[in-house]
CSV table of C-alpha atoms in Angstrom, one decimal:
chain,number,residue,atom,x,y,z
A,1,UNK,CA,-25.1,5.2,36.8
A,2,UNK,CA,-26.1,1.9,34.5
A,3,UNK,CA,-25.3,-2.0,35.0
A,4,UNK,CA,-21.8,-1.0,33.6
A,5,UNK,CA,-20.9,0.4,36.5
A,6,UNK,CA,-21.9,-3.4,38.4
A,7,UNK,CA,-19.8,-5.0,35.6
A,8,UNK,CA,-16.5,-3.1,36.7
A,9,UNK,CA,-17.3,-3.5,40.0
A,10,UNK,CA,-17.2,-7.2,39.4
A,11,UNK,CA,-14.1,-7.4,36.8
A,12,UNK,CA,-12.0,-5.6,40.0
A,13,UNK,CA,-13.2,-8.2,42.5
A,14,UNK,CA,-11.7,-10.6,40.2
A,15,UNK,CA,-8.4,-9.8,40.8
A,16,UNK,CA,-8.4,-10.6,44.5
A,17,UNK,CA,-10.6,-13.7,43.6
A,18,UNK,CA,-9.4,-18.0,44.1
A,19,UNK,CA,-10.2,-19.8,40.6
A,20,UNK,CA,-14.2,-20.4,41.9
A,21,UNK,CA,-14.7,-17.2,42.5
A,22,UNK,CA,-13.7,-16.1,39.1
A,23,UNK,CA,-15.9,-19.0,37.2
A,24,UNK,CA,-18.4,-17.4,39.8
A,25,UNK,CA,-17.9,-13.2,38.7
A,26,UNK,CA,-18.2,-14.8,34.5
A,27,UNK,CA,-21.2,-16.8,35.3
A,28,UNK,CA,-22.5,-14.0,36.9
A,29,UNK,CA,-21.5,-11.5,33.9
A,30,UNK,CA,-22.8,-13.8,31.3
A,31,UNK,CA,-25.4,-15.6,32.0
A,32,UNK,CA,-27.6,-12.9,34.8
A,33,UNK,CA,-26.2,-10.2,34.2
A,34,UNK,CA,-26.0,-10.5,30.1
A,35,UNK,CA,-29.5,-12.4,30.1
A,36,UNK,CA,-31.1,-9.7,32.1
A,37,UNK,CA,-29.9,-6.9,29.9
A,38,UNK,CA,-30.0,-8.4,26.2
A,39,UNK,CA,-33.6,-10.5,26.8
A,40,UNK,CA,-35.5,-10.4,30.0
A,41,UNK,CA,-35.8,-6.4,30.4
A,42,UNK,CA,-37.7,-6.4,26.9
A,43,UNK,CA,-39.7,-9.0,27.9
A,44,UNK,CA,-40.9,-7.4,30.8
A,45,UNK,CA,-40.9,-3.5,29.6
A,46,UNK,CA,-44.3,-3.8,28.6
A,47,UNK,CA,-46.0,-5.8,31.3
A,48,UNK,CA,-48.3,-3.3,32.3
A,49,UNK,CA,-49.7,-2.0,29.3
A,50,UNK,CA,-50.3,-5.7,28.2
A,51,UNK,CA,-51.9,-6.7,31.8
A,52,UNK,CA,-55.5,-6.9,30.1
A,53,UNK,CA,-58.7,-7.7,31.8
A,54,UNK,CA,-62.2,-8.4,31.1
A,55,UNK,CA,-63.7,-5.3,32.0
A,56,UNK,CA,-64.1,-2.3,31.1
A,57,UNK,CA,-64.7,-1.0,34.8
A,58,UNK,CA,-61.8,2.0,35.4
A,59,UNK,CA,-59.1,1.1,37.9
A,60,UNK,CA,-60.3,-2.7,38.2
A,61,UNK,CA,-56.8,-3.3,35.8
A,62,UNK,CA,-55.2,-0.9,38.0
A,63,UNK,CA,-56.1,-2.7,41.1
A,64,UNK,CA,-55.5,-6.2,40.1
A,65,UNK,CA,-52.0,-5.8,38.3
A,66,UNK,CA,-51.0,-4.4,41.8
A,67,UNK,CA,-52.6,-6.8,44.3
A,68,UNK,CA,-51.1,-9.5,41.6
A,69,UNK,CA,-47.5,-7.7,41.1
A,70,UNK,CA,-47.0,-6.2,44.1
A,71,UNK,CA,-42.9,-6.0,43.0
A,72,UNK,CA,-42.3,-6.8,39.3
A,73,UNK,CA,-39.9,-10.0,39.2
A,74,UNK,CA,-37.9,-7.9,36.6
A,75,UNK,CA,-37.3,-5.8,39.9
A,76,UNK,CA,-37.0,-8.5,42.0
A,77,UNK,CA,-34.5,-9.8,39.6
A,78,UNK,CA,-32.5,-6.7,39.3
A,79,UNK,CA,-32.3,-6.2,43.4
A,80,UNK,CA,-30.8,-10.1,43.4
A,81,UNK,CA,-27.9,-9.3,41.2
A,82,UNK,CA,-27.1,-5.8,43.0
A,83,UNK,CA,-26.7,-7.8,46.5
A,84,UNK,CA,-25.3,-10.7,45.6
A,85,UNK,CA,-22.5,-8.3,43.6
A,86,UNK,CA,-22.5,-6.0,46.4
A,87,UNK,CA,-21.2,-8.5,49.0
A,88,UNK,CA,-17.8,-8.7,47.3
A,89,UNK,CA,-17.0,-4.5,47.8
A,90,UNK,CA,-16.1,-6.1,51.2
A,91,UNK,CA,-12.9,-7.8,50.0
A,92,UNK,CA,-12.1,-5.0,47.4
A,93,UNK,CA,-12.6,-2.2,50.8
A,94,UNK,CA,-10.3,-4.9,53.0
A,95,UNK,CA,-7.2,-4.9,50.2
A,96,UNK,CA,-8.2,-0.9,50.0
A,97,UNK,CA,-7.2,-0.6,53.9
A,98,UNK,CA,-4.6,-3.0,53.9
A,99,UNK,CA,-2.8,-0.8,51.0
A,100,UNK,CA,-3.3,2.5,53.0
A,101,UNK,CA,-2.3,1.1,55.8
A,102,UNK,CA,1.0,0.1,54.1
A,103,UNK,CA,1.0,3.7,52.8
A,104,UNK,CA,0.5,5.4,56.2
A,105,UNK,CA,3.3,3.1,58.0
A,106,UNK,CA,5.9,3.3,54.6
A,107,UNK,CA,6.4,0.2,55.5
A,108,UNK,CA,5.8,-3.4,53.9
A,109,UNK,CA,3.2,-4.9,56.6
A,110,UNK,CA,2.2,-7.8,54.3
A,111,UNK,CA,3.1,-9.9,52.2
A,112,UNK,CA,0.6,-9.3,49.2
A,113,UNK,CA,-2.6,-6.6,50.6
A,114,UNK,CA,-4.5,-8.8,47.6
A,115,UNK,CA,-3.4,-12.4,49.0
A,116,UNK,CA,-6.2,-14.1,51.0
A,117,UNK,CA,-4.8,-14.7,54.5
A,118,UNK,CA,-5.3,-13.6,58.3
A,119,UNK,CA,-7.9,-10.7,58.5
A,120,UNK,CA,-9.1,-10.8,54.3
A,121,UNK,CA,-9.2,-14.7,54.5
A,122,UNK,CA,-12.4,-13.7,57.5
A,123,UNK,CA,-13.5,-10.7,55.0
A,124,UNK,CA,-13.9,-13.6,51.7
A,125,UNK,CA,-15.9,-15.9,54.3
A,126,UNK,CA,-18.4,-13.8,55.1
A,127,UNK,CA,-18.7,-12.2,51.7
A,128,UNK,CA,-18.9,-15.3,50.6
A,129,UNK,CA,-21.5,-16.5,53.4
A,130,UNK,CA,-23.5,-12.9,52.5
A,131,UNK,CA,-23.4,-14.1,48.7
A,132,UNK,CA,-25.2,-17.2,49.4
A,133,UNK,CA,-27.8,-15.9,52.0
A,134,UNK,CA,-28.3,-13.2,49.8
A,135,UNK,CA,-29.3,-16.0,46.4
A,136,UNK,CA,-31.5,-17.8,48.8
A,137,UNK,CA,-33.3,-15.1,50.4
A,138,UNK,CA,-34.3,-14.1,46.9
A,139,UNK,CA,-35.3,-16.8,45.7
A,140,UNK,CA,-36.9,-18.0,48.7
A,141,UNK,CA,-39.1,-14.5,48.6
A,142,UNK,CA,-39.6,-14.9,44.9
A,143,UNK,CA,-40.9,-18.3,45.7
A,144,UNK,CA,-43.6,-17.1,48.4
A,145,UNK,CA,-44.4,-13.5,46.4
A,146,UNK,CA,-45.5,-15.6,43.2
A,147,UNK,CA,-46.2,-19.2,44.6
A,148,UNK,CA,-44.0,-21.3,42.6
A,149,UNK,CA,-42.0,-19.7,40.0
A,150,UNK,CA,-44.2,-20.4,37.4
A,151,UNK,CA,-46.3,-17.4,35.3
A,152,UNK,CA,-50.1,-18.1,35.1
A,153,UNK,CA,-51.8,-16.9,32.4
A,154,UNK,CA,-54.7,-16.0,33.6
A,155,UNK,CA,-55.6,-14.5,37.1
A,156,UNK,CA,-59.1,-14.0,38.9
A,157,UNK,CA,-60.0,-10.7,40.4
A,158,UNK,CA,-62.2,-9.8,42.9
A,159,UNK,CA,-61.2,-6.6,44.2
A,160,UNK,CA,-63.0,-3.5,44.5
A,161,UNK,CA,-63.8,-1.6,41.8
A,162,UNK,CA,-64.3,-4.4,39.7
A,163,UNK,CA,-67.7,-5.4,40.0
A,164,UNK,CA,-67.7,-9.4,41.3
A,165,UNK,CA,-65.3,-11.7,40.3
A,166,UNK,CA,-63.5,-10.7,36.9
A,167,UNK,CA,-60.6,-12.6,34.6
A,168,UNK,CA,-57.4,-10.9,33.6
A,169,UNK,CA,-54.6,-12.1,31.8
A,170,UNK,CA,-51.3,-11.6,31.7
A,171,UNK,CA,-48.6,-11.0,28.4
A,172,UNK,CA,-46.3,-13.5,27.3
A,173,UNK,CA,-47.0,-16.3,30.7
A,174,UNK,CA,-44.6,-19.4,29.1
A,175,UNK,CA,-41.3,-16.5,27.6
A,176,UNK,CA,-41.7,-15.4,31.9
A,177,UNK,CA,-41.9,-19.0,33.0
A,178,UNK,CA,-38.4,-20.0,30.8
A,179,UNK,CA,-36.3,-16.7,32.0
A,180,UNK,CA,-37.7,-17.2,35.7
A,181,UNK,CA,-36.7,-20.9,35.4
A,182,UNK,CA,-33.3,-19.2,34.0
A,183,UNK,CA,-33.1,-17.1,37.2
A,184,UNK,CA,-33.4,-20.0,39.2
A,185,UNK,CA,-30.9,-22.4,37.5
A,186,UNK,CA,-28.2,-19.6,37.5
A,187,UNK,CA,-28.9,-18.8,41.1
A,188,UNK,CA,-28.7,-22.0,42.3
A,189,UNK,CA,-25.5,-22.3,40.1
A,190,UNK,CA,-24.1,-19.5,42.2
A,191,UNK,CA,-25.3,-20.5,45.2
A,192,UNK,CA,-23.7,-23.6,44.7
A,193,UNK,CA,-20.0,-22.0,43.4
A,194,UNK,CA,-20.4,-20.0,46.6
A,195,UNK,CA,-20.4,-22.9,49.2
A,196,UNK,CA,-17.8,-25.1,47.2
A,197,UNK,CA,-15.5,-22.0,47.8
A,198,UNK,CA,-16.6,-21.3,51.1
A,199,UNK,CA,-15.8,-25.4,51.9
A,200,UNK,CA,-12.6,-25.5,49.8
A,201,UNK,CA,-10.9,-21.8,51.8
A,202,UNK,CA,-12.1,-23.3,55.4
A,203,UNK,CA,-10.0,-26.8,54.3
A,204,UNK,CA,-7.1,-25.2,52.7
A,205,UNK,CA,-6.7,-23.1,56.4
A,206,UNK,CA,-7.7,-26.2,58.0
A,207,UNK,CA,-4.5,-28.1,56.1
A,208,UNK,CA,-1.9,-25.3,56.7
A,209,UNK,CA,-2.6,-24.9,60.3
A,210,UNK,CA,-2.2,-28.7,60.8
A,211,UNK,CA,1.3,-28.8,58.9
A,212,UNK,CA,2.0,-25.7,60.9
A,213,UNK,CA,1.5,-27.1,64.1
A,214,UNK,CA,3.3,-30.4,63.1
A,215,UNK,CA,6.6,-28.6,62.4
A,216,UNK,CA,6.2,-27.1,65.3
A,217,UNK,CA,5.8,-30.3,67.0
A,218,UNK,CA,8.9,-31.1,65.5
A,219,UNK,CA,11.2,-28.7,66.2
B,1,UNK,CA,-22.9,-4.7,30.0
B,2,UNK,CA,-23.6,-5.4,27.0
B,3,UNK,CA,-22.5,-7.5,23.7
B,4,UNK,CA,-19.6,-4.8,23.5
B,5,UNK,CA,-18.7,-6.0,27.2
B,6,UNK,CA,-18.3,-9.6,25.0
B,7,UNK,CA,-16.6,-8.7,22.2
B,8,UNK,CA,-14.2,-7.3,24.7
B,9,UNK,CA,-14.3,-10.8,26.8
B,10,UNK,CA,-13.6,-12.8,23.3
B,11,UNK,CA,-11.5,-10.8,22.1
B,12,UNK,CA,-8.4,-11.8,24.0
B,13,UNK,CA,-9.5,-15.4,23.6
B,14,UNK,CA,-8.8,-14.6,19.2
B,15,UNK,CA,-5.1,-14.0,20.2
B,16,UNK,CA,-5.1,-17.7,21.1
B,17,UNK,CA,-7.2,-19.1,18.5
B,18,UNK,CA,-6.4,-21.2,15.0
B,19,UNK,CA,-7.0,-18.6,11.1
B,20,UNK,CA,-10.4,-20.8,11.0
B,21,UNK,CA,-11.3,-19.9,14.9
B,22,UNK,CA,-10.6,-16.7,14.5
B,23,UNK,CA,-12.9,-16.3,10.9
B,24,UNK,CA,-15.5,-17.8,12.9
B,25,UNK,CA,-15.4,-15.3,15.6
B,26,UNK,CA,-15.6,-11.9,13.1
B,27,UNK,CA,-19.0,-14.2,11.3
B,28,UNK,CA,-20.5,-14.3,14.6
B,29,UNK,CA,-20.0,-10.7,16.0
B,30,UNK,CA,-20.7,-8.8,12.5
B,31,UNK,CA,-23.1,-11.5,11.1
B,32,UNK,CA,-25.0,-12.2,13.8
B,33,UNK,CA,-24.7,-10.1,17.2
B,34,UNK,CA,-24.4,-7.0,15.1
B,35,UNK,CA,-27.7,-8.0,12.6
B,36,UNK,CA,-29.7,-9.3,16.0
B,37,UNK,CA,-28.8,-5.7,17.4
B,38,UNK,CA,-29.6,-3.0,14.8
B,39,UNK,CA,-31.7,-5.3,12.7
B,40,UNK,CA,-33.6,-7.6,14.0
B,41,UNK,CA,-34.6,-6.3,17.6
B,42,UNK,CA,-36.5,-3.5,15.4
B,43,UNK,CA,-38.4,-5.8,13.7
B,44,UNK,CA,-39.4,-8.2,16.3
B,45,UNK,CA,-40.0,-5.0,18.6
B,46,UNK,CA,-43.6,-4.6,18.0
B,47,UNK,CA,-44.1,-8.3,17.7
B,48,UNK,CA,-46.9,-8.3,20.4
B,49,UNK,CA,-48.6,-4.9,19.7
B,50,UNK,CA,-49.0,-5.2,16.3
B,51,UNK,CA,-50.2,-8.9,16.6
B,52,UNK,CA,-54.2,-8.4,15.9
B,53,UNK,CA,-57.1,-10.8,16.2
B,54,UNK,CA,-60.1,-10.7,14.9
B,55,UNK,CA,-62.4,-10.6,17.9
B,56,UNK,CA,-63.1,-7.9,20.7
B,57,UNK,CA,-63.1,-11.1,23.1
B,58,UNK,CA,-59.8,-9.3,26.5
B,59,UNK,CA,-57.4,-11.9,27.1
B,60,UNK,CA,-57.5,-13.9,23.3
B,61,UNK,CA,-55.0,-12.2,22.2
B,62,UNK,CA,-52.6,-12.3,24.7
B,63,UNK,CA,-53.3,-15.7,25.1
B,64,UNK,CA,-53.2,-16.8,21.5
B,65,UNK,CA,-49.9,-14.8,21.2
B,66,UNK,CA,-48.8,-17.0,24.3
B,67,UNK,CA,-50.1,-20.1,22.3
B,68,UNK,CA,-47.7,-19.2,19.3
B,69,UNK,CA,-44.5,-18.0,20.5
B,70,UNK,CA,-43.7,-19.3,23.7
B,71,UNK,CA,-40.9,-17.9,23.0
B,72,UNK,CA,-40.0,-15.1,20.8
B,73,UNK,CA,-37.4,-15.7,18.0
B,74,UNK,CA,-35.2,-12.8,19.4
B,75,UNK,CA,-34.8,-13.7,23.1
B,76,UNK,CA,-34.0,-17.8,21.5
B,77,UNK,CA,-31.3,-16.0,19.1
B,78,UNK,CA,-29.6,-13.8,21.7
B,79,UNK,CA,-29.6,-17.4,24.5
B,80,UNK,CA,-28.0,-19.2,21.2
B,81,UNK,CA,-25.5,-16.9,21.1
B,82,UNK,CA,-24.5,-16.4,24.9
B,83,UNK,CA,-24.5,-19.8,25.3
B,84,UNK,CA,-22.2,-20.7,21.7
B,85,UNK,CA,-19.7,-18.3,22.8
B,86,UNK,CA,-19.4,-19.1,26.4
B,87,UNK,CA,-16.9,-22.1,25.9
B,88,UNK,CA,-14.7,-20.0,24.0
B,89,UNK,CA,-13.7,-19.4,28.0
B,90,UNK,CA,-12.9,-22.4,28.8
B,91,UNK,CA,-9.5,-21.8,26.6
B,92,UNK,CA,-9.4,-18.0,28.2
B,93,UNK,CA,-9.4,-19.8,31.3
B,94,UNK,CA,-6.8,-22.0,30.8
B,95,UNK,CA,-4.3,-19.6,29.3
B,96,UNK,CA,-5.2,-17.2,32.4
B,97,UNK,CA,-4.0,-20.8,34.2
B,98,UNK,CA,-1.3,-20.8,32.3
B,99,UNK,CA,0.2,-17.3,32.5
B,100,UNK,CA,-0.5,-17.3,36.5
B,101,UNK,CA,1.6,-20.1,37.1
B,102,UNK,CA,4.3,-19.0,34.5
B,103,UNK,CA,4.1,-15.5,37.0
B,104,UNK,CA,4.6,-18.1,39.8
B,105,UNK,CA,7.7,-20.0,38.7
B,106,UNK,CA,9.0,-16.4,37.3
B,107,UNK,CA,8.7,-14.5,40.8
B,108,UNK,CA,10.5,-18.0,42.1
B,109,UNK,CA,13.6,-16.8,40.2
B,110,UNK,CA,13.1,-20.4,38.2
B,111,UNK,CA,16.1,-20.9,36.3
B,112,UNK,CA,13.9,-22.9,33.5
B,113,UNK,CA,11.4,-20.1,33.1
B,114,UNK,CA,12.8,-18.1,29.9
B,115,UNK,CA,11.0,-15.0,30.1
B,116,UNK,CA,12.7,-11.6,31.0
B,117,UNK,CA,9.7,-10.0,32.6
B,118,UNK,CA,6.4,-10.2,33.6
B,119,UNK,CA,5.4,-7.9,30.3
B,120,UNK,CA,6.3,-10.6,28.4
B,121,UNK,CA,4.4,-13.2,30.2
B,122,UNK,CA,1.1,-11.4,29.4
B,123,UNK,CA,1.9,-10.3,25.7
B,124,UNK,CA,2.9,-14.1,25.2
B,125,UNK,CA,0.7,-16.6,22.8
B,126,UNK,CA,0.5,-19.9,23.9
B,127,UNK,CA,0.7,-22.6,20.8
B,128,UNK,CA,-2.3,-25.1,20.6
B,129,UNK,CA,-0.6,-28.1,21.9
B,130,UNK,CA,-0.8,-30.2,25.1
B,131,UNK,CA,-4.1,-29.7,27.7
B,132,UNK,CA,-4.9,-26.6,25.7
B,133,UNK,CA,-5.5,-28.7,22.3
B,134,UNK,CA,-7.9,-30.7,24.6
B,135,UNK,CA,-9.5,-28.0,26.1
B,136,UNK,CA,-10.1,-25.9,22.8
B,137,UNK,CA,-11.1,-29.2,21.2
B,138,UNK,CA,-13.8,-29.4,23.7
B,139,UNK,CA,-14.7,-25.5,23.4
B,140,UNK,CA,-15.2,-26.0,19.5
B,141,UNK,CA,-16.8,-29.6,20.8
B,142,UNK,CA,-19.5,-27.5,22.8
B,143,UNK,CA,-20.3,-24.9,20.5
B,144,UNK,CA,-21.4,-27.4,18.0
B,145,UNK,CA,-23.6,-29.1,20.0
B,146,UNK,CA,-25.5,-25.8,21.4
B,147,UNK,CA,-26.0,-24.4,17.8
B,148,UNK,CA,-27.7,-27.7,16.6
B,149,UNK,CA,-29.4,-27.6,19.8
B,150,UNK,CA,-30.9,-23.8,19.8
B,151,UNK,CA,-31.3,-24.7,15.5
B,152,UNK,CA,-33.7,-28.0,16.4
B,153,UNK,CA,-35.7,-26.5,19.4
B,154,UNK,CA,-35.9,-23.5,16.8
B,155,UNK,CA,-37.8,-26.0,14.0
B,156,UNK,CA,-39.7,-27.9,16.5
B,157,UNK,CA,-40.7,-24.5,18.3
B,158,UNK,CA,-41.7,-22.8,14.6
B,159,UNK,CA,-42.9,-26.0,12.9
B,160,UNK,CA,-39.7,-25.0,10.2
B,161,UNK,CA,-38.1,-21.5,9.6
B,162,UNK,CA,-41.7,-19.8,7.8
B,163,UNK,CA,-43.6,-16.8,9.8
B,164,UNK,CA,-47.0,-17.6,8.9
B,165,UNK,CA,-49.4,-14.8,8.7
B,166,UNK,CA,-52.5,-15.6,9.8
B,167,UNK,CA,-52.6,-18.3,12.9
B,168,UNK,CA,-55.9,-19.9,13.7
B,169,UNK,CA,-56.2,-19.9,17.3
B,170,UNK,CA,-59.1,-21.5,19.4
B,171,UNK,CA,-57.8,-21.4,22.8
B,172,UNK,CA,-59.9,-20.1,26.2
B,173,UNK,CA,-61.5,-17.3,25.9
B,174,UNK,CA,-61.5,-17.0,22.7
B,175,UNK,CA,-65.2,-17.3,21.4
B,176,UNK,CA,-64.8,-20.4,18.5
B,177,UNK,CA,-62.0,-20.0,15.5
B,178,UNK,CA,-60.4,-16.8,15.5
B,179,UNK,CA,-58.1,-15.6,12.8
B,180,UNK,CA,-54.8,-14.0,14.6
B,181,UNK,CA,-52.5,-12.0,12.3
B,182,UNK,CA,-48.4,-11.3,12.4
B,183,UNK,CA,-47.2,-8.2,12.2
B,184,UNK,CA,-43.8,-8.0,9.1
B,185,UNK,CA,-44.4,-11.7,8.6
B,186,UNK,CA,-42.1,-11.8,5.4
B,187,UNK,CA,-39.2,-9.4,7.1
B,188,UNK,CA,-39.2,-12.0,10.0
B,189,UNK,CA,-39.1,-14.9,8.0
B,190,UNK,CA,-35.9,-13.2,5.6
B,191,UNK,CA,-34.3,-12.6,9.1
B,192,UNK,CA,-34.8,-15.9,10.1
B,193,UNK,CA,-33.6,-17.5,7.4
B,194,UNK,CA,-30.6,-15.4,7.3
B,195,UNK,CA,-30.0,-15.9,11.1
B,196,UNK,CA,-30.2,-19.8,10.3
B,197,UNK,CA,-27.9,-19.9,7.0
B,198,UNK,CA,-25.3,-17.6,9.3
B,199,UNK,CA,-25.9,-20.1,12.0
B,200,UNK,CA,-24.8,-23.0,9.5
B,201,UNK,CA,-21.9,-21.2,7.9
B,202,UNK,CA,-20.8,-21.0,11.4
B,203,UNK,CA,-21.5,-25.1,12.4
B,204,UNK,CA,-19.5,-25.7,9.1
B,205,UNK,CA,-16.1,-23.4,10.2
B,206,UNK,CA,-16.6,-25.4,13.7
B,207,UNK,CA,-16.4,-28.4,12.1
B,208,UNK,CA,-13.7,-27.5,9.8
B,209,UNK,CA,-11.5,-26.0,13.1
B,210,UNK,CA,-11.9,-29.5,14.1
B,211,UNK,CA,-10.9,-31.4,11.4
B,212,UNK,CA,-8.1,-28.6,11.1
B,213,UNK,CA,-6.6,-29.2,14.8
B,214,UNK,CA,-7.4,-33.5,14.8
B,215,UNK,CA,-5.6,-33.4,11.0
B,216,UNK,CA,-2.7,-31.8,13.1
B,217,UNK,CA,-3.0,-33.5,16.0
B,218,UNK,CA,-2.4,-37.0,14.1
B,219,UNK,CA,0.5,-35.8,12.1
B,220,UNK,CA,2.6,-34.3,15.2
B,221,UNK,CA,2.1,-38.0,16.9
B,222,UNK,CA,3.0,-39.3,13.4
B,223,UNK,CA,6.0,-37.2,13.4
B,224,UNK,CA,6.6,-37.5,16.9
B,225,UNK,CA,7.2,-41.5,16.3
B,226,UNK,CA,8.9,-40.6,13.1
B,227,UNK,CA,11.6,-38.6,14.9
B,228,UNK,CA,12.5,-41.0,17.2
B,229,UNK,CA,13.6,-43.5,14.4
B,230,UNK,CA,15.6,-40.7,12.5
B,231,UNK,CA,16.9,-37.6,12.5
B,232,UNK,CA,15.8,-35.4,15.0
B,233,UNK,CA,17.8,-31.8,14.2
B,234,UNK,CA,17.1,-31.9,11.0
B,235,UNK,CA,13.3,-32.6,11.4
B,236,UNK,CA,13.7,-30.1,14.7
B,237,UNK,CA,14.4,-27.7,11.9
B,238,UNK,CA,12.1,-28.3,9.4
B,239,UNK,CA,9.0,-28.6,12.0
B,240,UNK,CA,10.7,-25.1,13.3
B,241,UNK,CA,10.4,-23.4,10.1
B,242,UNK,CA,7.0,-24.7,9.5
B,243,UNK,CA,5.7,-23.3,12.7
B,244,UNK,CA,7.2,-19.7,12.0
B,245,UNK,CA,5.7,-20.3,8.8
B,246,UNK,CA,2.1,-21.1,10.3
B,247,UNK,CA,2.9,-17.8,13.1
B,248,UNK,CA,2.9,-15.6,10.3
B,249,UNK,CA,0.1,-16.9,8.0
B,250,UNK,CA,-2.0,-16.1,11.3
B,251,UNK,CA,-0.7,-13.1,12.3
B,252,UNK,CA,-1.4,-11.9,9.1
B,253,UNK,CA,-5.3,-13.4,9.4
B,254,UNK,CA,-5.3,-11.4,12.5
B,255,UNK,CA,-4.7,-8.4,11.6
B,256,UNK,CA,-7.0,-8.9,8.7
B,257,UNK,CA,-9.7,-10.0,10.9
B,258,UNK,CA,-8.5,-6.5,13.4
B,259,UNK,CA,-8.9,-4.3,10.3
B,260,UNK,CA,-12.8,-6.1,9.8
B,261,UNK,CA,-13.7,-6.0,13.1
B,262,UNK,CA,-12.9,-1.8,14.0
């Protein structure tokens, strides 16, 4: 089980998406997943080994690293990608449910099982809300855990067993900061795309309902 | 998801590109992405481990490495390749949108629709004209801009394209000035110059493709103007013959490129 699985999942979801949804899938696959795999993972690969404290006291480095990085940036990034992508699974499950229902009853119950209308529209809107929600939750989590999106080059640590106050140096802080800003920008872009898609579908649905009401009135 | 997946995504765009576009795609995948993955990543693999400073002061090496390499060459190239490849997606989306419209027409049973079945619509290759011409030209323009921006960023950040053997560092907590030695500087310089050279070739190919598209556009416009005055049927036959020849040339180029890629 690797990132290829997530890639296949998103490609499958693409079939039942609107135009904006497809742009969202392209942004997630290329600007988030691909950047994560080919660049970001390698930056954080040896973060623990390269974390150095100005002390020889055994255990001090471990304790300080654990205190300042409770969950590594790269793991949070991976979790965010997984949670945001799997929200789209709701739509796929609903389409499969529709297709199974048609097979069971052996008749055409829907215009097309993949058409975004009726119950599938509600599911789609819920998945959009979940996606946008997860993006915002993870960005807030990043901000709260690390006091912003900047990685300092030095942290001051005074936890036992470190004697007194010790300077600890983080490896590649500038490169990590650049990629964190990239992550924030791509997350915000995806959240904006989700909100636009939500507004578009809600407006489309309202306009269609108004038209139907007017036609009924005329009749 | 890796570079192979990007190859699959962009491979679809290849069908609707000009001959120069197909050459560009081949150069991108073979001389840039493949070199990055099989060679450059190994050369830069041990960059921080083997970056050695002439001091025992803890933290000095980290701080000096961060000061001289704010973003690693390898990551900058990876970002450059991703940004340079993505404008081609604009073309892929436009083609997908056109196919979607044609499928809708076909399903409605439009008499104007000239296709026999949906498979034919899927297999059809669209000519680069009309709105697709504008999308294609914009994608080339964005590619050029991204290439130029990244090359400039590279030059600006590393003061040229040469990797020095020795760097003098006096950032805190290093005591006074400290000598720091970079690992494999000559090999890194060779690969940097190679990647810059191939970037330049890609820029030239993009410029050539842009000129070719603009020339074709103005020629078509002047022919249309001429057609309105003179013999439309004769001019159309000539154009049709030329179009068939262009198709044959681009198809043979495509087969050559597929041969290269496989």
